[in-house]
GROMACS .gro file of C-alpha atoms in nm:
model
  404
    1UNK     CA    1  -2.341  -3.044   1.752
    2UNK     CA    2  -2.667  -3.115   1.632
    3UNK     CA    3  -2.644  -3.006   1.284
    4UNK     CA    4  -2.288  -3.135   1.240
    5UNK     CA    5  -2.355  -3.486   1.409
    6UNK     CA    6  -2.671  -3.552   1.177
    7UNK     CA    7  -2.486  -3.493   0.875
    8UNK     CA    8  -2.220  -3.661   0.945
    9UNK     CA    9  -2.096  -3.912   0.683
   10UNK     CA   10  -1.847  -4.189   0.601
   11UNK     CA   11  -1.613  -3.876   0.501
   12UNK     CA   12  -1.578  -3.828   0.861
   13UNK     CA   13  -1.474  -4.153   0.968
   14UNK     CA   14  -1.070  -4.081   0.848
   15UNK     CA   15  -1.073  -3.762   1.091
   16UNK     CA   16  -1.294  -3.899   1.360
   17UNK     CA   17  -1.103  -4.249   1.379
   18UNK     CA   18  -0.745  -4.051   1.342
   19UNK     CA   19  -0.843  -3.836   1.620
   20UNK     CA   20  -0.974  -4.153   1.864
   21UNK     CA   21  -0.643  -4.341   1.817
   22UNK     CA   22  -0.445  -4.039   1.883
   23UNK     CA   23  -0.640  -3.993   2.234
   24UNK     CA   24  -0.607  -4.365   2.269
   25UNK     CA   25  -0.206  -4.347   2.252
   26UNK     CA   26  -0.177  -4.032   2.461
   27UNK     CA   27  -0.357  -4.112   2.735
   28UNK     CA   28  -0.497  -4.509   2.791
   29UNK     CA   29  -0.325  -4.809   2.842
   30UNK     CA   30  -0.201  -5.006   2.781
   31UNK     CA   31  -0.210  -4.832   2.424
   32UNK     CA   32  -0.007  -4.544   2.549
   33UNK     CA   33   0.274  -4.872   2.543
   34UNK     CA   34   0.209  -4.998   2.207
   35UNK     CA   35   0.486  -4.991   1.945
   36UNK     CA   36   0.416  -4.699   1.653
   37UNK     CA   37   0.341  -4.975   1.379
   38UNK     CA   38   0.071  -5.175   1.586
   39UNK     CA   39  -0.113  -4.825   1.648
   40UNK     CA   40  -0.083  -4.717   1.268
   41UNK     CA   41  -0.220  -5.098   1.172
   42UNK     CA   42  -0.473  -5.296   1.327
   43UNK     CA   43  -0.539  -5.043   1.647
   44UNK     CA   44  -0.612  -4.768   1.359
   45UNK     CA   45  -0.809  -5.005   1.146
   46UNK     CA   46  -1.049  -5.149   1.443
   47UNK     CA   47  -1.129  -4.794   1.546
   48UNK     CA   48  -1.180  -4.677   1.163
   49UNK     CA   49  -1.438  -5.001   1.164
   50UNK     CA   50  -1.609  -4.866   1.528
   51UNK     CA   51  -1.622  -4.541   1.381
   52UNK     CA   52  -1.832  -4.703   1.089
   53UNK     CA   53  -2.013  -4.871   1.241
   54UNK     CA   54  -2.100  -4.589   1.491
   55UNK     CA   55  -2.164  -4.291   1.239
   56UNK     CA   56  -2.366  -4.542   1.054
   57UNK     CA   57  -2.634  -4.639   1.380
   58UNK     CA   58  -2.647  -4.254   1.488
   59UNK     CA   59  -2.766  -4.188   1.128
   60UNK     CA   60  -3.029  -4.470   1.166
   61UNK     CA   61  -2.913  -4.782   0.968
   62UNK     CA   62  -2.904  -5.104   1.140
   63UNK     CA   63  -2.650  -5.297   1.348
   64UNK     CA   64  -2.375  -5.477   1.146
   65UNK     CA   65  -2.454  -5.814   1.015
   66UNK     CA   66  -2.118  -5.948   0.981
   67UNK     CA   67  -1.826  -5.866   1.207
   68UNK     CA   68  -1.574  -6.064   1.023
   69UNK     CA   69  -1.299  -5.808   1.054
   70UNK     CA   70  -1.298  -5.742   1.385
   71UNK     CA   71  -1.289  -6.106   1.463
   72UNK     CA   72  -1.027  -6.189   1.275
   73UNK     CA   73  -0.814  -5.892   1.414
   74UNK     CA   74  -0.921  -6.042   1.775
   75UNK     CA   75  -0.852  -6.414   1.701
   76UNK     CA   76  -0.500  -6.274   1.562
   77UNK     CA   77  -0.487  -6.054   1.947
   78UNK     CA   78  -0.532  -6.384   2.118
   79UNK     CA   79  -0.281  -6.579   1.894
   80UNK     CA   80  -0.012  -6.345   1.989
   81UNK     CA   81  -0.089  -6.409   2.366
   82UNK     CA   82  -0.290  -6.023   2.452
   83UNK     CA   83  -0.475  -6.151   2.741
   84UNK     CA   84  -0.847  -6.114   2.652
   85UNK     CA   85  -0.912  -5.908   2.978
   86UNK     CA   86  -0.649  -5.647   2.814
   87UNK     CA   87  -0.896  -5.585   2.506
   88UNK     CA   88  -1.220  -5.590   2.660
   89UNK     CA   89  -1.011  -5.336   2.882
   90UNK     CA   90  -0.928  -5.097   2.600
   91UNK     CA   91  -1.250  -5.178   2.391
   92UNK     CA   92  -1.447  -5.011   2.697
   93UNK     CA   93  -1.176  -4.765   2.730
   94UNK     CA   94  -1.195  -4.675   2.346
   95UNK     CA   95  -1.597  -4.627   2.402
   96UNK     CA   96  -1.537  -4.366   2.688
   97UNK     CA   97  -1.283  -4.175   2.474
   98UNK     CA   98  -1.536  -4.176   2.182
   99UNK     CA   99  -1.841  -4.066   2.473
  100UNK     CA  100  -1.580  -3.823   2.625
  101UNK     CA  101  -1.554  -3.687   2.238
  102UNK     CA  102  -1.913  -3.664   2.172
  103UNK     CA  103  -1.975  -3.477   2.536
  104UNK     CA  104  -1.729  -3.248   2.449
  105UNK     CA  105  -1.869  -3.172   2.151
  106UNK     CA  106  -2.221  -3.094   2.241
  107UNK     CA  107  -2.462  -2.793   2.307
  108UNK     CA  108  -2.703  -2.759   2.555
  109UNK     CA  109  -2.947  -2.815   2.229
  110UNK     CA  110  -2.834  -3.146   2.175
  111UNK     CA  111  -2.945  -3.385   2.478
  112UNK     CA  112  -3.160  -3.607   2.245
  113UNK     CA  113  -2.878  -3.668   1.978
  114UNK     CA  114  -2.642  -3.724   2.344
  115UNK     CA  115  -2.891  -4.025   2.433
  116UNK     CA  116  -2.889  -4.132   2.112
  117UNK     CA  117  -2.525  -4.155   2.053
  118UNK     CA  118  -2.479  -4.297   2.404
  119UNK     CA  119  -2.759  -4.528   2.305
  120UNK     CA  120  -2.579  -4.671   2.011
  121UNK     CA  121  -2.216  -4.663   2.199
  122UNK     CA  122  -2.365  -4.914   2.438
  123UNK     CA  123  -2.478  -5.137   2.174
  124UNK     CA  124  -2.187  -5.112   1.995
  125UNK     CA  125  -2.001  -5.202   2.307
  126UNK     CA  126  -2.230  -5.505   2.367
  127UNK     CA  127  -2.159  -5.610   1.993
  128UNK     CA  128  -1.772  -5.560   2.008
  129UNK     CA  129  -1.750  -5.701   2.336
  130UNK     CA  130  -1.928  -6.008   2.225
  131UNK     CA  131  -1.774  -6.058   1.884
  132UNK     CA  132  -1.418  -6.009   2.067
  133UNK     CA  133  -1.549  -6.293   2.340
  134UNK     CA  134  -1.639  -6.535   2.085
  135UNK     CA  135  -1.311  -6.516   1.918
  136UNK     CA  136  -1.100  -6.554   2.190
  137UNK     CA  137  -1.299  -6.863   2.290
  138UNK     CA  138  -1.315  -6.998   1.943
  139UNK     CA  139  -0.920  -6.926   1.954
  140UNK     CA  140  -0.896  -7.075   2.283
  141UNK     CA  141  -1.090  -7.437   2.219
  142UNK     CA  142  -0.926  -7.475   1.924
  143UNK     CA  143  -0.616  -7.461   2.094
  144UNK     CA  144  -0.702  -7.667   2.355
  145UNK     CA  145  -0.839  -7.909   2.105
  146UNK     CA  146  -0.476  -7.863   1.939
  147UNK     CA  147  -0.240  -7.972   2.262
  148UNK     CA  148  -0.555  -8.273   2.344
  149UNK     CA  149  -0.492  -8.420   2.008
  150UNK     CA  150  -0.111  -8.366   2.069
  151UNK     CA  151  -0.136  -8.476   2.391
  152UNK     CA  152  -0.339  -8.789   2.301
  153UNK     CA  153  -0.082  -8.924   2.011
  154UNK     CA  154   0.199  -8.834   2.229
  155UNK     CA  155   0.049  -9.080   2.545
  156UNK     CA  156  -0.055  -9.326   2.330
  157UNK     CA  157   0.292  -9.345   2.160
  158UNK     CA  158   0.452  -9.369   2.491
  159UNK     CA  159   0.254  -9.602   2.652
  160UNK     CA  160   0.225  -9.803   2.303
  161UNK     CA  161   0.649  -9.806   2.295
  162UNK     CA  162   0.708  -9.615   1.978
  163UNK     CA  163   0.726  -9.284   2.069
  164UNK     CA  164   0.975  -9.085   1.829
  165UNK     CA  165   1.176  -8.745   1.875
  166UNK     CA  166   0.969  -8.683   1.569
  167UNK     CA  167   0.689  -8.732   1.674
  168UNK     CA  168   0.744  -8.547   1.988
  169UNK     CA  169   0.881  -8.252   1.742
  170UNK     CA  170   0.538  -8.273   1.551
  171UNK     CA  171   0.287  -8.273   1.894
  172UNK     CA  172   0.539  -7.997   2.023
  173UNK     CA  173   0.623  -8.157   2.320
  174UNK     CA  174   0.946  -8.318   2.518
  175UNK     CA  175   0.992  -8.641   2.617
  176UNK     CA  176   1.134  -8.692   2.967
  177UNK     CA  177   1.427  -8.928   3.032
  178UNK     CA  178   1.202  -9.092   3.317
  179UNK     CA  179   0.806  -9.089   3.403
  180UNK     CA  180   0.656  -9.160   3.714
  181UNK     CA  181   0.379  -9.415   3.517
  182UNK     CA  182   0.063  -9.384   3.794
  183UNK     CA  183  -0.244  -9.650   3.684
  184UNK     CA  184  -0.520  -9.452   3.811
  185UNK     CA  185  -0.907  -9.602   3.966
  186UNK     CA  186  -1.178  -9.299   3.948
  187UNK     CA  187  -1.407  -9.414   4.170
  188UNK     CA  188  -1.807  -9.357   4.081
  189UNK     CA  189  -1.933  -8.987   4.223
  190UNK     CA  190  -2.251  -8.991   4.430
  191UNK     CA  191  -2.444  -8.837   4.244
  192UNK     CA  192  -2.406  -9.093   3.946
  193UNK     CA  193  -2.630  -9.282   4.143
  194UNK     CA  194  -2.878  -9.013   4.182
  195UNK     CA  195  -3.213  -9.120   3.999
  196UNK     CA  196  -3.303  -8.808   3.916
  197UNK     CA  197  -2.958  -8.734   3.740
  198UNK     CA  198  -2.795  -8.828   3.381
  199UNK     CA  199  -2.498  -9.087   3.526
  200UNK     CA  200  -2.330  -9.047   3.198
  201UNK     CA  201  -2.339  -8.627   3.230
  202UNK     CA  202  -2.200  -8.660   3.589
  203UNK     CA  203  -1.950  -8.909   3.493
  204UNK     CA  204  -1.800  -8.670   3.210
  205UNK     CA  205  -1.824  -8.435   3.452
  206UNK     CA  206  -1.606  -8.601   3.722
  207UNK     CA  207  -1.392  -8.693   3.448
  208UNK     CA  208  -1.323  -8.324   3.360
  209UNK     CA  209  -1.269  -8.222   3.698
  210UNK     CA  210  -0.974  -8.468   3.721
  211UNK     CA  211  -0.820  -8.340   3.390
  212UNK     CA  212  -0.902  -7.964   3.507
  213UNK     CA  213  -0.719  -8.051   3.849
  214UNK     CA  214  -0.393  -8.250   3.638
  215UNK     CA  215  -0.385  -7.931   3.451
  216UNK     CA  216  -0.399  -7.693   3.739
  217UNK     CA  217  -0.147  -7.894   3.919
  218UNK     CA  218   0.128  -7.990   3.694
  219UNK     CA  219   0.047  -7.736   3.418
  220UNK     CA  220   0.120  -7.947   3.099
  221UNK     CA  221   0.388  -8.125   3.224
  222UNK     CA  222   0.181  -8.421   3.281
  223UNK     CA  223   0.040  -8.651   3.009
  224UNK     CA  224  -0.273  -8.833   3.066
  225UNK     CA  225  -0.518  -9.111   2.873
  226UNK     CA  226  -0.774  -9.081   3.125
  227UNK     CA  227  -1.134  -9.251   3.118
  228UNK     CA  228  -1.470  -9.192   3.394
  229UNK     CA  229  -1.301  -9.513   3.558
  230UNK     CA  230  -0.937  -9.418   3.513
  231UNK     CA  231  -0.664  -9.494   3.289
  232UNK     CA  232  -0.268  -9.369   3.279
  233UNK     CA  233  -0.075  -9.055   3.375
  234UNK     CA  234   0.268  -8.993   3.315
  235UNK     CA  235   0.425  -8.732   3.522
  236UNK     CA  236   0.795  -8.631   3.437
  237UNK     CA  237   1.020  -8.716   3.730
  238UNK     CA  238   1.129  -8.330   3.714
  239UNK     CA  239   0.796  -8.233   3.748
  240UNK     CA  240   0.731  -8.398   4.076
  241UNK     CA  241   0.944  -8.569   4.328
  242UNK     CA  242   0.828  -8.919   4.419
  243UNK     CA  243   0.814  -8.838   4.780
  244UNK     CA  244   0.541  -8.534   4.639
  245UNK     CA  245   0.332  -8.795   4.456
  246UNK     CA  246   0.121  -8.876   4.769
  247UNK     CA  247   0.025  -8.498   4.817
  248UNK     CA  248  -0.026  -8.444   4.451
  249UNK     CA  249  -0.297  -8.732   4.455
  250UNK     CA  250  -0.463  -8.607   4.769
  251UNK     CA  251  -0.500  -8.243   4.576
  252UNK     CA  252  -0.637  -8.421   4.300
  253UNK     CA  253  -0.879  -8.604   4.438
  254UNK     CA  254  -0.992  -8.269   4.677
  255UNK     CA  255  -1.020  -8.042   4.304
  256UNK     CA  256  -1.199  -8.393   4.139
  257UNK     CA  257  -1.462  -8.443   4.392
  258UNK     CA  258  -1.347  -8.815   4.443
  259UNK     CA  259  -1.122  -8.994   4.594
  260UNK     CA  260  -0.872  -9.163   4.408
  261UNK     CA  261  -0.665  -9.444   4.362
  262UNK     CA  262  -0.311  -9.509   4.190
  263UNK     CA  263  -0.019  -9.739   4.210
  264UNK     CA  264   0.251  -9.602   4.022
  265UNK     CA  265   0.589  -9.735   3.881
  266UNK     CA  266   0.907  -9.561   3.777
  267UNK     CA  267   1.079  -9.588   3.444
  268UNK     CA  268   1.270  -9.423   3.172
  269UNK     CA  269   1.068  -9.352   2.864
  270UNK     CA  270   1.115  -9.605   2.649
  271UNK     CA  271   1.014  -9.849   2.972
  272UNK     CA  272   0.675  -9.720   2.985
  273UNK     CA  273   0.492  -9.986   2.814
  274UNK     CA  274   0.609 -10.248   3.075
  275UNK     CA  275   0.577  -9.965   3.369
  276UNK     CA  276   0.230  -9.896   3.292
  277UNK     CA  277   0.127 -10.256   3.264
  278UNK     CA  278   0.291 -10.320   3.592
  279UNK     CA  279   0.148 -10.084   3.770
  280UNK     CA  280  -0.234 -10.145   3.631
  281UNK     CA  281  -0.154 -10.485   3.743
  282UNK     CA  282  -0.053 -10.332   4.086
  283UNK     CA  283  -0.354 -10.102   4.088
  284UNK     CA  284  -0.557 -10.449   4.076
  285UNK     CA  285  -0.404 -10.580   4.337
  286UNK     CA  286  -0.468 -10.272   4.582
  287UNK     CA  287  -0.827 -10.304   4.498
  288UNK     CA  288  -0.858 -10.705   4.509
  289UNK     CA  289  -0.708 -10.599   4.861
  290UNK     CA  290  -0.953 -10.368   4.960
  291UNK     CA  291  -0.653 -10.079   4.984
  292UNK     CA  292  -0.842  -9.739   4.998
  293UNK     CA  293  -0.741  -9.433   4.832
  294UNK     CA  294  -0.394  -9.243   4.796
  295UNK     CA  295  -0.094  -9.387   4.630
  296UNK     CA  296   0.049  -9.738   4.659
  297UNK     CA  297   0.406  -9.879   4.562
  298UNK     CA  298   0.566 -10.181   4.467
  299UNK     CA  299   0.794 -10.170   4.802
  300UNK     CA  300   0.451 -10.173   5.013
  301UNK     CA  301   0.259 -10.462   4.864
  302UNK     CA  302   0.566 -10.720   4.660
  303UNK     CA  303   0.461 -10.994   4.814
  304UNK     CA  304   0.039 -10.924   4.789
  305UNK     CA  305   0.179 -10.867   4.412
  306UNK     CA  306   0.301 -11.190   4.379
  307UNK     CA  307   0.110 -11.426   4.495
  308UNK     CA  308  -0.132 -11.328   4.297
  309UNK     CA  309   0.065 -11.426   3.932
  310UNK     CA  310  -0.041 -11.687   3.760
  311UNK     CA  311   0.166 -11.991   3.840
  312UNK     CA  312   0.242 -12.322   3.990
  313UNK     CA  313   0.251 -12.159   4.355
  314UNK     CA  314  -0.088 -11.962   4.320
  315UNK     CA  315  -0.286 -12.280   4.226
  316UNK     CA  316  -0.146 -12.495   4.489
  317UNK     CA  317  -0.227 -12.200   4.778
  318UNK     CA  318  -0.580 -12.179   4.608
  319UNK     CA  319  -0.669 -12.551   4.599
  320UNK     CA  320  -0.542 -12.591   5.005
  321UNK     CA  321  -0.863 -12.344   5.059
  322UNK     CA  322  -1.128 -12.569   4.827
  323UNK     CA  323  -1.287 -12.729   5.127
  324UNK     CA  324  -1.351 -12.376   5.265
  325UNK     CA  325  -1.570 -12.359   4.913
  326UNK     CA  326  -1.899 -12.572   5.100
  327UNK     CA  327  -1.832 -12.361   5.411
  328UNK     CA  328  -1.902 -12.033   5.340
  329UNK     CA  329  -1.931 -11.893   5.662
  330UNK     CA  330  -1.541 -12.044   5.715
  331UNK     CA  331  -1.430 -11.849   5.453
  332UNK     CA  332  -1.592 -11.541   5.542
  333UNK     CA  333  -1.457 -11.596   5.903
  334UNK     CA  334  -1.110 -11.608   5.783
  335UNK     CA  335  -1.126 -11.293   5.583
  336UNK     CA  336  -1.292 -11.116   5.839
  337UNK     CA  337  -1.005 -11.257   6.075
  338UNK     CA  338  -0.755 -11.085   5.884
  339UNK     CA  339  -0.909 -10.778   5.791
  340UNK     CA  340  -1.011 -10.724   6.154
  341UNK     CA  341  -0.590 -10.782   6.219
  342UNK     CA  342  -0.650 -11.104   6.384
  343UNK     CA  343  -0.867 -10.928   6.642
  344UNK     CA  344  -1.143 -11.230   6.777
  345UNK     CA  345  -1.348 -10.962   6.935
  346UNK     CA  346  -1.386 -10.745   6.683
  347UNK     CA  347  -1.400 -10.993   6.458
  348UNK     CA  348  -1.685 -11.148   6.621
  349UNK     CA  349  -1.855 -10.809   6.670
  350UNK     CA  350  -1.846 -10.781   6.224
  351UNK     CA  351  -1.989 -11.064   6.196
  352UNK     CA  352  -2.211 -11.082   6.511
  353UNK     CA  353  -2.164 -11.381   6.677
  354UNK     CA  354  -1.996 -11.466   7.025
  355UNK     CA  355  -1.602 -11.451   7.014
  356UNK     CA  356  -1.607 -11.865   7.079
  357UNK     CA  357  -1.739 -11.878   6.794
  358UNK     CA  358  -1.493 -11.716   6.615
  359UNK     CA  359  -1.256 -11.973   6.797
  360UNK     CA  360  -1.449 -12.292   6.663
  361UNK     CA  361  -1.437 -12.193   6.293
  362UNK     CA  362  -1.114 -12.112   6.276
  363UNK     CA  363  -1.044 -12.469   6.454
  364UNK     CA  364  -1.265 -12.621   6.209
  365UNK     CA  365  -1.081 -12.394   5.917
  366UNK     CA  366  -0.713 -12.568   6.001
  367UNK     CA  367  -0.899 -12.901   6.027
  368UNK     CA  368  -1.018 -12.858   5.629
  369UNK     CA  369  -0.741 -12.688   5.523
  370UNK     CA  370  -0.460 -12.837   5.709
  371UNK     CA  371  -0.303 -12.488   5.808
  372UNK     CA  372  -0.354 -12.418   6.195
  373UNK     CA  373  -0.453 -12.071   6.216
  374UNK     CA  374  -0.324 -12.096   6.577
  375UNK     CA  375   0.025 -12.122   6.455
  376UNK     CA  376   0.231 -11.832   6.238
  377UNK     CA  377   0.309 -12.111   5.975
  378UNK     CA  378  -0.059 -12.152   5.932
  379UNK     CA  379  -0.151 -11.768   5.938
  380UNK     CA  380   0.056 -11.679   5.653
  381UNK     CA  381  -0.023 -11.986   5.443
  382UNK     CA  382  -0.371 -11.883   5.508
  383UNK     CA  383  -0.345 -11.546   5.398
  384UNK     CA  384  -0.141 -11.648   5.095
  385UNK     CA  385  -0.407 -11.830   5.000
  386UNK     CA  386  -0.643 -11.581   4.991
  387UNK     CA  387  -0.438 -11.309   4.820
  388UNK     CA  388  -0.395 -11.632   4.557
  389UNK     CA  389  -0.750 -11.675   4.573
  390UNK     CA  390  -0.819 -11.284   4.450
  391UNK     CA  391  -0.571 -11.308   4.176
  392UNK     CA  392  -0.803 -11.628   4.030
  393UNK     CA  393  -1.077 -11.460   4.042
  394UNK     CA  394  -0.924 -11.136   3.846
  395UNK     CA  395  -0.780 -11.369   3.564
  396UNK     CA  396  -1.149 -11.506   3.563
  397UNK     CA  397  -1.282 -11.187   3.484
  398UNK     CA  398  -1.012 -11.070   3.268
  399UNK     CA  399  -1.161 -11.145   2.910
  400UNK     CA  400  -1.479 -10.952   2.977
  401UNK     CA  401  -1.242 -10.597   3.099
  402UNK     CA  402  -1.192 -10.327   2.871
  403UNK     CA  403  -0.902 -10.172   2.940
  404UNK     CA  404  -0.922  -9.747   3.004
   0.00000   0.00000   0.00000
């Protein structure tokens, strides 16, 4: 073994490579499955490059420099879907064939040259193994990069009305006859408020959870334009039942870390635009309301929805609760009042004063205001007004939103 191994050469690599494939075929899978042509090609040529590669360390030259080849044949692997766990599988499997070969061959004489070819196996293995890594990932970002893009024109078409059948040809996707169109509120993480902490890192962070969740959940039946704070999803209506939306939010928001948010809107595709606008406009109502997390529909909140449109109606509502404006601690009452569900003690408990005087304000609130909130006539005015109210203060702060 000795003598033979030492002088071996690059004439050896045909024999030694032909004789490591036809092991390879006989007896590991999965190449004892592999179709005569693939073994003859690039399974032949990748262990005629190992062999190389190994003949060349044993006889003391240096590690490759370039492994061009064998990524390329492992970037073309991962292309034609072999799952990377598959190679790594038969590069380790090749190794132990080739150690298997070199035990076999050797004399009790030849324990140093043994070490030394085990010695370079294993950092050939570390080399291949790593090369064949760094393709598949390279392979794999650039496809996810790929469907993002595709994904991204494809939204943005939808939700900007002029998506084509040409366009959906091009990003290699299908448009659905009808969306559910969910506006979506991310709410901050905790730890963005950690001083000790990069917000923006954590926000990114939260951001990819979300999409990692989406894509866990719905595969990539689901198209998103998605922000830290939010944005749009668009879930095919054969994706997902509408009764299943509630559940699929919950799982999101248990994989994201954070609990969302969404109102969502049904509509067939070319009715996105006006879906998604409706139901951001919706998702700003649920939060004006103080709504907490999960799912929220038009059926639920119509009339919370409405009053709050700019019009006639809202100003009038609005201006019946000016007086309230030099009373602060009226208006506070009344919200409290309502929030608490027209409960005087605990109303009076939130804001921590006696239950008569809870009593006297709202008196003195039907006095300013006209609208008795002893009577039902005056409750609901009252609360009209202040669902009015919120939707004043949103168009106030419209021009300074950016939209997700």
């Amino acid at each position: 073994m000795s003598g033979r191994v030492v002088s071996l050469s690059m004439r050896d690599v045909h024999a030694m490579s032909r004789e490591l494939v036809a092991h390879l075929s006989a007896a590991v899978p999965p190449f004892t499955t592999l179709p005569a042509d693939v073994l003859s090609g690039e399974v032949t040529a990748v262990a005629r490059l190992c062999v190389e590669w190994s003949i060349r360390r044993v006889n003391g030259g240096d590690l490759p420099e370039r492994t061009d080849r064998l990524r390329g044949a492992a970037a073309r692997w991962c292309r034609a879907g072999v799952p990377i766990e598959v190679v790594v599988h038969a590069v380790h499997e090749g190794f132990k064939a080739g150690l298997d070969l070199l035990f076999a061959r050797a004399q009790a004489s030849d324990a140093e040259l043994v070490v030394k070819g085990t010695s370079t196996a294993l950092e050939l293995l570390d080399l291949i193994t790593t090369t064949v890594s760094k393709a598949y990932v390279l392979e794999r970002r650039a496809d996810a990069a790929e469907h993002h893009t595709a994904v991204h024109t494809l939204t943005s078409a939808l939700l900007g009305g002029h998506a084509t059948t040409k366009m959906a040809r091009e990003c290699g996707i299908r448009i659905a006859d009808r969306y559910h169109v969910l506006a979506v509120w991310i709410p901050p993480h905790p730890d963005e408020t950690h001083p000790r902490l990069d917000r923006h890192v954590v926000a990114r962070r939260k951001l990819r959870r979300v999409q990692a969740a989406l894509a866990k959940l719905l595969r990539d039946n689901a198209l998103a334009m998605l922000s830290v704070d939010g944005g749009s999803i668009l879930v095919p209506e054969t994706a997902c039942a509408e009764t299943d939306l509630d559940e699929l939010v919950a799982q999101l928001s248990e994989l994201a870390g954070v609990p969302l948010t969404a109102a969502v809107v049904g509509a067939n595709a070319a009715d996105v635009p006006r879906a998604a606008q409706q139901a951001h406009d919706l998702l700003d109502t649920v939060r004006r309301l103080g709504r907490g997390p999960g799912v929220h529909r038009f059926a639920e909140l119509a009339l919370q929805y409405q009053l709050t449109r700019p019009g006639i109606g809202r100003d009038i509502l609005d201006a019946r609760l000016a007086p309230l404006d030099a009373h602060p601690e009226l208006l506070e009452t009344l919200k409290v009042f309502f929030s608490t569900d027209l409960n005087r003690q605990r109303a009076a408990r939130q804001l921590c004063i006696h239950p008569n005087t809870i009593d006297y304000r709202l008196r003195r609130i039907g006095q300013l205001t006209g609208f008795d909130p002893s009577r039902t006539t005056g409750l609901w005015y009252l609360r009209s007004a202040l669902i009015a109210r919120l939707g004043l203060a949103e168009d106030a702060l419209a021009p300074a939103r950016q939209p997700a």
